[in-house]
XYZ file of C-alpha atoms in Angstrom:
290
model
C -29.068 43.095 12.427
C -32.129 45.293 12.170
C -33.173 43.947 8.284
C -35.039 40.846 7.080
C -36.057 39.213 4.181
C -39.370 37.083 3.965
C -40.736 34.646 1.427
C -43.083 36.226 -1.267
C -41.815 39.794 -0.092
C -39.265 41.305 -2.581
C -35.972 43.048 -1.199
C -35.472 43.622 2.498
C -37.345 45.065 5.239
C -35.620 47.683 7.876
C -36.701 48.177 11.566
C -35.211 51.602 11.000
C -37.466 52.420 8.134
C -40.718 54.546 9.599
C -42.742 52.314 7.736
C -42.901 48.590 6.931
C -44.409 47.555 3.541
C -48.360 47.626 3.320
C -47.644 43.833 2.560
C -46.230 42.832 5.981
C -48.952 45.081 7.751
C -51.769 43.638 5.772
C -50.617 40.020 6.703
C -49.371 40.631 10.171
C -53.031 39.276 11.857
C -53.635 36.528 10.011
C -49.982 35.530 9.392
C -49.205 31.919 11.075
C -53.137 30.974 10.464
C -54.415 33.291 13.127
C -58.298 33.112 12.594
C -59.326 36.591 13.208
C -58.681 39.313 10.871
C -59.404 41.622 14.225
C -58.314 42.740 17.548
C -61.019 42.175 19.793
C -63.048 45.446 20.423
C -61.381 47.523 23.590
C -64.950 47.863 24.699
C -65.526 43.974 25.164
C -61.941 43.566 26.075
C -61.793 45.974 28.867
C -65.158 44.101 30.203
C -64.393 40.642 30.075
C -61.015 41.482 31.626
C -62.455 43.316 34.443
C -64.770 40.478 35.131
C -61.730 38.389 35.309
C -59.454 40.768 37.527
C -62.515 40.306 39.809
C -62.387 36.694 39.926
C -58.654 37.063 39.920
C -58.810 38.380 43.426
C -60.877 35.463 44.739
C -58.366 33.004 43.913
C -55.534 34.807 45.490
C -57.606 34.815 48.577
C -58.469 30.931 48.038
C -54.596 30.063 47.063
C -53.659 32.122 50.613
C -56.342 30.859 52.954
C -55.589 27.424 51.900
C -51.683 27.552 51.558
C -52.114 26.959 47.974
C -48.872 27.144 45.453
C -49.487 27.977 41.984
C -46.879 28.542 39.536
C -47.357 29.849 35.647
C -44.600 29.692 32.875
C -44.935 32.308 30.510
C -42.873 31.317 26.964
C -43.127 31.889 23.485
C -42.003 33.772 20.385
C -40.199 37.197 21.256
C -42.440 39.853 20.790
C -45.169 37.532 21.297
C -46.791 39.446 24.430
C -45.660 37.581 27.596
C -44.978 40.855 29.396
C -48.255 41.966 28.777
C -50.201 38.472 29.669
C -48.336 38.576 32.942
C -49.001 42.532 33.415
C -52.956 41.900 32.877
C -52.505 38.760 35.747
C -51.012 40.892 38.485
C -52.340 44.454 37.638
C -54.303 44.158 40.720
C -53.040 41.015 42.558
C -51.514 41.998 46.463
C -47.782 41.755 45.308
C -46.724 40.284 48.890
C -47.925 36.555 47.158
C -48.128 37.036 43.695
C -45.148 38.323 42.121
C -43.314 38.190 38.544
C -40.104 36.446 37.964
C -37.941 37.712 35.572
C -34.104 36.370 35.523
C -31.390 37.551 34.297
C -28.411 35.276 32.076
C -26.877 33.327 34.980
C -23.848 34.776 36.789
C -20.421 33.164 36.328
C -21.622 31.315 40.106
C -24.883 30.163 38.901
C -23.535 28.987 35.233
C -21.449 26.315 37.717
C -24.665 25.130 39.439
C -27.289 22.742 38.637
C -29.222 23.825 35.550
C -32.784 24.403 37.892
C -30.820 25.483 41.007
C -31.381 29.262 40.402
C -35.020 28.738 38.751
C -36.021 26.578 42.032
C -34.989 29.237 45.007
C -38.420 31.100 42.951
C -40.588 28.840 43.199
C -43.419 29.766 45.156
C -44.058 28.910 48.984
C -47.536 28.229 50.651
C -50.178 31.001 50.041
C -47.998 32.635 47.092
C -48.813 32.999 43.070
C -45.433 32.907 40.777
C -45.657 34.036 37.425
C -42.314 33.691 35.479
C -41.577 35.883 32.516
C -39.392 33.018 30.683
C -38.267 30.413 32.326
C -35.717 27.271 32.216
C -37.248 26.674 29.119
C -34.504 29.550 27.744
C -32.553 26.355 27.020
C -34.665 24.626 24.530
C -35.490 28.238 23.051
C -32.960 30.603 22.954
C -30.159 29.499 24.314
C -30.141 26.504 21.453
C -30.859 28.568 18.535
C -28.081 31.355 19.825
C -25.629 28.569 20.318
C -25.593 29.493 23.805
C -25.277 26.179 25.235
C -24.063 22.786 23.465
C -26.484 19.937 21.453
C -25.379 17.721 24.685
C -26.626 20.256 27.785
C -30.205 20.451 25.205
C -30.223 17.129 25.142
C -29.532 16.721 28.769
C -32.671 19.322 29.769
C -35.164 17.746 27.175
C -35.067 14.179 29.371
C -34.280 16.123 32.952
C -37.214 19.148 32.452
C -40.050 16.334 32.285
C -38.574 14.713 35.469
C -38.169 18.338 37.306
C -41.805 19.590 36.926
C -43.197 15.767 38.055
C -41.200 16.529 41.285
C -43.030 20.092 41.382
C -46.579 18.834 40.984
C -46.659 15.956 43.001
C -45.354 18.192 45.591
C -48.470 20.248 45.433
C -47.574 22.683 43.043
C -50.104 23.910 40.487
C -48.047 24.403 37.336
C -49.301 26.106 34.214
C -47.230 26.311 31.251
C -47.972 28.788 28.460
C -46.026 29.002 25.005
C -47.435 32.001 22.676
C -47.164 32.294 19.642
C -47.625 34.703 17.003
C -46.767 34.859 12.993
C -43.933 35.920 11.176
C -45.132 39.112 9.542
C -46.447 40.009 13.220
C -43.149 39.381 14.961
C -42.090 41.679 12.194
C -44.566 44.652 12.982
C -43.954 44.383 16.911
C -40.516 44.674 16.436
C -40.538 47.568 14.298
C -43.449 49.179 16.791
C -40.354 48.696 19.012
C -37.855 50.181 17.455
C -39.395 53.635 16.224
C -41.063 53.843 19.830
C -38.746 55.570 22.392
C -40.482 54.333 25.245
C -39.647 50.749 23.576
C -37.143 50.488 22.226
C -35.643 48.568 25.792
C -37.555 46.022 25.353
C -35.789 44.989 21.936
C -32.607 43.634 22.566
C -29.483 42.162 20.404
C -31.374 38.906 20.468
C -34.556 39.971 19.274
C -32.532 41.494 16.840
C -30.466 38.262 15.757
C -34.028 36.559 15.537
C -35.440 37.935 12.776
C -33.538 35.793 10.325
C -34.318 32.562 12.149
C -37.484 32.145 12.556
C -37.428 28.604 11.139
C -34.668 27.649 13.937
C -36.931 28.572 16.415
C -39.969 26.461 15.161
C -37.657 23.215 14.793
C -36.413 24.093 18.833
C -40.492 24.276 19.711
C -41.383 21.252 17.738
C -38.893 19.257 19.360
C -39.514 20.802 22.994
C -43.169 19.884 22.761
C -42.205 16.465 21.512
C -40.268 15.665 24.911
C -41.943 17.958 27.327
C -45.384 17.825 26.702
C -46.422 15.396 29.317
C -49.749 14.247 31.138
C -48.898 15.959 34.362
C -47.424 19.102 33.322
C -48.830 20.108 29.603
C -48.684 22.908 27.437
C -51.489 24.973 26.307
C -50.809 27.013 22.924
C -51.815 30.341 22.993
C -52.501 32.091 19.645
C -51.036 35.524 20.589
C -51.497 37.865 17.413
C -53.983 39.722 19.220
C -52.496 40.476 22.696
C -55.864 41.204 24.139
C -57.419 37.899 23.396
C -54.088 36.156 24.725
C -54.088 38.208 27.662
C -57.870 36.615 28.446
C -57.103 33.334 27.441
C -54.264 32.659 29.886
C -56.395 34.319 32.836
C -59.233 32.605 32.094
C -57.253 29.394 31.729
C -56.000 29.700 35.185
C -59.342 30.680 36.988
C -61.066 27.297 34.897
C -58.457 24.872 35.970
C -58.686 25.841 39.677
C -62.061 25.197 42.497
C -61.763 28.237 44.412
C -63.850 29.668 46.819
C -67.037 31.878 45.438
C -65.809 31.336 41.475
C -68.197 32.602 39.090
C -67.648 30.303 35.984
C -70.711 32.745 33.894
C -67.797 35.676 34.570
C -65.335 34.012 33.603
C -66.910 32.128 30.369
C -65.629 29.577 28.144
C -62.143 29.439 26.730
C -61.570 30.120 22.813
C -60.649 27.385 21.241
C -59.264 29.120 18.205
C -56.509 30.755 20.635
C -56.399 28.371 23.369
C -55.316 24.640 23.453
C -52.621 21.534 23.443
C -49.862 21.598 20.565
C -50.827 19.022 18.860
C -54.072 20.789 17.697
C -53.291 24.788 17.454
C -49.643 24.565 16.509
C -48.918 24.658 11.862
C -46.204 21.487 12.705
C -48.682 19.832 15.950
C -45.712 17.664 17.523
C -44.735 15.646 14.434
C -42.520 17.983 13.048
């Protein structure tokens, strides 16, 4: 499927067209109540993310010195700029202790294991930074709204997940666990980027495809994730993501806040935004009530 229809827009609107309506790209940054009608300058961008890289490199050389374990879930809407988040974290990070995770769907073998078993063998070891690029949290997202797994086995995650990351932080583990999220109209206009660019076109698959038309779905499956794993010692933060450069800050600078490492600058690495930044409850349309 490569057409959708959206409220308030007549007809349907084609990926394969060369254009989308001036409608969708005229909403796109301010669809799902984004509150900037802008992308933040490249000038100020490419500072304040340089600044951050910096301090970036000081907390790898904290977390290794120290034996520290840190460990950041990247989720969210497809097209909503994970990749690109996690690319920004590691551009200049010494890839022998901070490296991106990035599974695969499980192997006939590992679809006969313990839900977590093939997540857990990833999980990072004294001294190392783990970044996953999705996570086990497939199975409240996609995985339920594909009808890849049964009601019962969501059910069954929702009550174990909570229970799984308690054992990971009271181990030591420094868990951080992102969820962007962008509007409809801008899922729209990323996945049409994708499609008419060559050099992109990879990164939209059958089920990117499938999700155009349930959109909805997917915000009932978040709304109820939230509700059961949102808990005091391993909570979500929200991250507005319709501008990919402010999201790519926010989760950096998120990081470097939450952690007291050797020689941190907190002037470089300045407050969060907390228009982009924050718990469900306060920067998600539905909060956790549905």
């Amino acid at each position: 499927m490569s057409s959708v229809s959206l409220p308030g827009i007549s007809g349907t609107i084609s990926l394969d067209a060369p254009k989308l309506p001036k409608a969708i790209a005229d909403a796109a940054m301010r669809s799902g109540g984004y509150p900037y009608d802008k992308r933040l300058q490249r000038e100020a961008y490419e500072e304040q993310l340089l600044a951050l890289q910096i301090e970036l490199i000081k907390l790898q050389k904290h977390n290794l010195n120290t034996g520290g374990r840190i460990l950041a879930l990247y989720e969210g809407r497809d097209g909503s700029g994970k990749g690109s988040c996690i690319k920004a974290f590691a551009a200049h990070m010494n890839p022998r202790n901070t490296y991106v995770v990035a599974l695969t769907k499980p192997s006939e073998s590992e679809r006969g294991q313990l839900y977590f078993q093939r997540y857990a063998v990833e999980l990072p070891s004294a001294g190392e930074i783990v970044l996953f690029d999705r996570s086990w949290y497939n199975r409240a997202g996609v995985e339920r709204v594909m009808g890849f797994c049964t009601p019962a086995q969501v059910a069954k995650f929702l009550q174990e997940a909570p229970a799984f990351e308690g054992l990971l932080v009271r181990d030591g583990i420094r868990l951080f666990k992102f969820y962007l999220t962008i509007g409809r109209e801008m899922q729209l206009q990323r996945f049409h980027e994708r499609r008419q660019d060559p050099l992109k076109q990879w990164k939209l698959s059958t089920v990117d495809l499938a999700a155009l038309s349930k959109y909805d779905d997917y915000t009932a499956a978040e709304v109820e994730m939230f509700r059961f794993t949102d808990s005091t010692i391993a909570p979500w933060t929200v991250v507005r993501a319709n501008d990919q450069r402010r999201a790519r800050l926010e989760t950096i600078r998120h990081i470097l806040l939450a952690i007291d490492y050797e020689g941190r600058d907190l002037k470089a690495i300045g407050n969060a935004d907390p228009e982009i930044i924050g718990p469900p409850n306060r920067l998600l349309p539905n909060g956790l009530d549905g």
